Short mmCIF file of C-alpha atoms in Angstrom, two decimals:
data_model
loop_
_atom_site.label_atom_id
_atom_site.label_comp_id
_atom_site.label_asym_id
_atom_site.label_seq_id
_atom_site.Cartn_x
_atom_site.Cartn_y
_atom_site.Cartn_z
CA UNK A 1 117.71 72.84 108.54
CA UNK A 2 114.33 73.89 109.97
CA UNK A 3 113.12 77.52 109.91
CA UNK A 4 109.91 78.35 111.94
CA UNK A 5 107.97 81.71 112.67
CA UNK A 6 109.09 82.50 116.25
CA UNK A 7 107.61 85.77 116.84
CA UNK A 8 105.50 88.20 114.87
CA UNK A 9 104.39 91.54 116.02
CA UNK A 10 100.99 93.21 116.10
CA UNK A 11 100.44 96.72 117.49
CA UNK A 12 97.91 96.97 120.39
CA UNK A 13 96.81 100.45 121.68
CA UNK A 14 94.68 98.83 124.45
CA UNK A 15 96.62 96.01 126.30
CA UNK A 16 93.69 94.86 128.30
CA UNK A 17 91.08 94.96 125.41
CA UNK A 18 93.84 92.86 123.43
CA UNK A 19 94.06 90.44 126.33
CA UNK A 20 90.55 90.03 126.16
CA UNK A 21 90.53 89.34 122.47
CA UNK A 22 93.63 87.08 122.30
CA UNK A 23 93.93 85.24 125.77
CA UNK A 24 90.15 85.10 126.71
CA UNK A 25 88.29 84.74 123.51
CA UNK A 26 91.00 82.82 121.25
CA UNK A 27 92.52 80.89 124.10
CA UNK A 28 96.23 82.13 123.67
CA UNK A 29 98.60 81.97 126.73
CA UNK A 30 100.30 84.98 127.94
CA UNK A 31 104.06 84.20 127.80
CA UNK A 32 105.32 87.55 128.83
CA UNK A 33 104.15 90.96 129.90
CA UNK A 34 106.71 93.71 130.03
CA UNK A 35 106.18 97.30 131.01
CA UNK A 36 108.34 100.34 130.14
CA UNK A 37 107.54 103.83 130.39
CA UNK A 38 103.97 103.32 130.64
CA UNK A 39 103.78 100.90 127.79
CA UNK A 40 103.40 97.29 127.59
CA UNK A 41 104.69 94.43 125.26
CA UNK A 42 102.64 91.25 125.84
CA UNK A 43 103.79 88.10 124.17
CA UNK A 44 101.04 85.44 123.66
CA UNK A 45 100.66 82.27 121.58
CA UNK A 46 98.58 78.98 121.27
CA UNK A 47 99.35 76.76 124.25
CA UNK A 48 100.25 73.77 121.94
CA UNK A 49 102.69 75.84 120.01
CA UNK A 50 105.42 77.45 122.39
CA UNK A 51 107.89 78.27 119.73
CA UNK A 52 105.47 80.45 117.75
CA UNK A 53 104.48 83.71 119.72
CA UNK A 54 102.71 86.92 118.75
CA UNK A 55 104.04 90.08 120.40
CA UNK A 56 101.38 92.75 121.00
CA UNK A 57 103.37 96.12 121.20
CA UNK A 58 102.73 99.83 121.86
CA UNK A 59 102.36 101.51 118.32
CA UNK A 60 104.61 104.27 117.73
CA UNK A 61 106.88 103.08 120.58
CA UNK A 62 110.10 103.32 118.36
CA UNK A 63 111.91 106.77 119.19
CA UNK A 64 113.02 107.03 115.64
CA UNK A 65 109.10 107.70 114.71
CA UNK A 66 108.18 111.10 114.39
CA UNK A 67 105.01 112.59 115.81
CA UNK A 68 103.48 112.74 112.26
CA UNK A 69 104.31 109.08 111.48
CA UNK A 70 102.47 108.26 115.09
CA UNK A 71 99.44 110.05 113.71
CA UNK A 72 99.44 108.14 110.53
CA UNK A 73 99.85 104.80 112.27
CA UNK A 74 96.98 105.77 114.54
CA UNK A 75 94.75 106.64 111.49
CA UNK A 76 95.72 103.48 109.65
CA UNK A 77 94.95 101.51 112.77
CA UNK A 78 91.52 103.19 112.94
CA UNK A 79 90.89 102.04 109.32
CA UNK A 80 91.93 98.47 110.03
CA UNK A 81 94.73 98.80 107.28
CA UNK A 82 97.82 98.88 109.39
CA UNK A 83 98.35 95.39 110.33
CA UNK A 84 96.78 91.80 109.75
CA UNK A 85 97.43 88.38 110.66
CA UNK A 86 96.08 84.80 109.31
CA UNK A 87 95.41 82.11 111.85
CA UNK A 88 94.16 78.67 111.22
CA UNK A 89 91.57 76.80 113.36
CA UNK A 90 90.52 73.16 113.54
CA UNK A 91 86.89 74.28 114.08
CA UNK A 92 86.13 77.57 112.34
CA UNK A 93 82.58 77.64 113.35
CA UNK A 94 83.07 77.23 116.81
CA UNK A 95 86.00 79.87 116.77
CA UNK A 96 83.78 82.37 114.77
CA UNK A 97 81.04 81.96 117.55
CA UNK A 98 83.25 82.04 120.53
CA UNK A 99 84.85 85.30 119.13
CA UNK A 100 81.28 86.80 118.15
CA UNK A 101 80.08 85.87 121.70
CA UNK A 102 82.96 87.69 123.20
CA UNK A 103 82.08 90.93 121.39
CA UNK A 104 84.60 90.93 118.63
CA UNK A 105 83.82 93.04 115.67
CA UNK A 106 82.93 90.51 112.78
CA UNK A 107 84.33 91.55 109.49
CA UNK A 108 83.34 88.52 107.68
CA UNK A 109 81.26 85.40 108.65
CA UNK A 110 82.62 81.95 107.70
CA UNK A 111 82.57 81.75 104.11
CA UNK A 112 83.97 79.40 101.23
CA UNK A 113 86.20 81.62 99.45
CA UNK A 114 86.52 81.11 95.47
CA UNK A 115 90.46 80.77 95.99
CA UNK A 116 89.70 77.42 97.98
CA UNK A 117 89.86 78.27 101.69
CA UNK A 118 86.94 78.50 104.17
CA UNK A 119 87.73 81.53 106.40
CA UNK A 120 86.13 84.40 108.42
CA UNK A 121 87.57 87.76 109.49
CA UNK A 122 87.61 89.98 112.59
CA UNK A 123 89.14 93.04 113.76
CA UNK A 124 90.93 92.89 117.16
CA UNK A 125 90.52 95.70 119.63
CA UNK A 126 93.53 97.56 117.87
CA UNK A 127 91.95 97.42 114.49
CA UNK A 128 94.07 94.74 113.00
CA UNK A 129 92.44 92.21 110.68
CA UNK A 130 92.51 89.01 111.76
CA UNK A 131 91.50 86.29 109.47
CA UNK A 132 90.84 82.51 110.46
CA UNK A 133 91.10 79.83 108.01
CA UNK A 134 89.63 76.49 108.57
CA UNK A 135 92.46 73.96 108.81
CA UNK A 136 91.85 70.88 106.57
#
């Protein structure tokens, strides 16, 4: 039996800015782009890993969420504490420079961590924390 990560979800409040980050700067491909009711769900992923995707979704789109909960989500996103993802790169330095040159918000430059990884961190346009580990 084999189990993989097939889809994971990150909130995205500005689809075009999110595409600039994930597609243009990171090099992910767009696999699906679905609009409904003035909102967009965009599925992206690494070109060489078609089985693994990230769905960028409109925060608070769930009709069961109250207006107060939507405000809380927006506040947490603005602080950068609502969602995160850890990616891996074969060349961390190049990936870091490409994202920085693309205008991404740098949280941490490449650094050897005391727990054994070399990584860097950015905030995507929605405020999500995006950590990138150097693959060994």
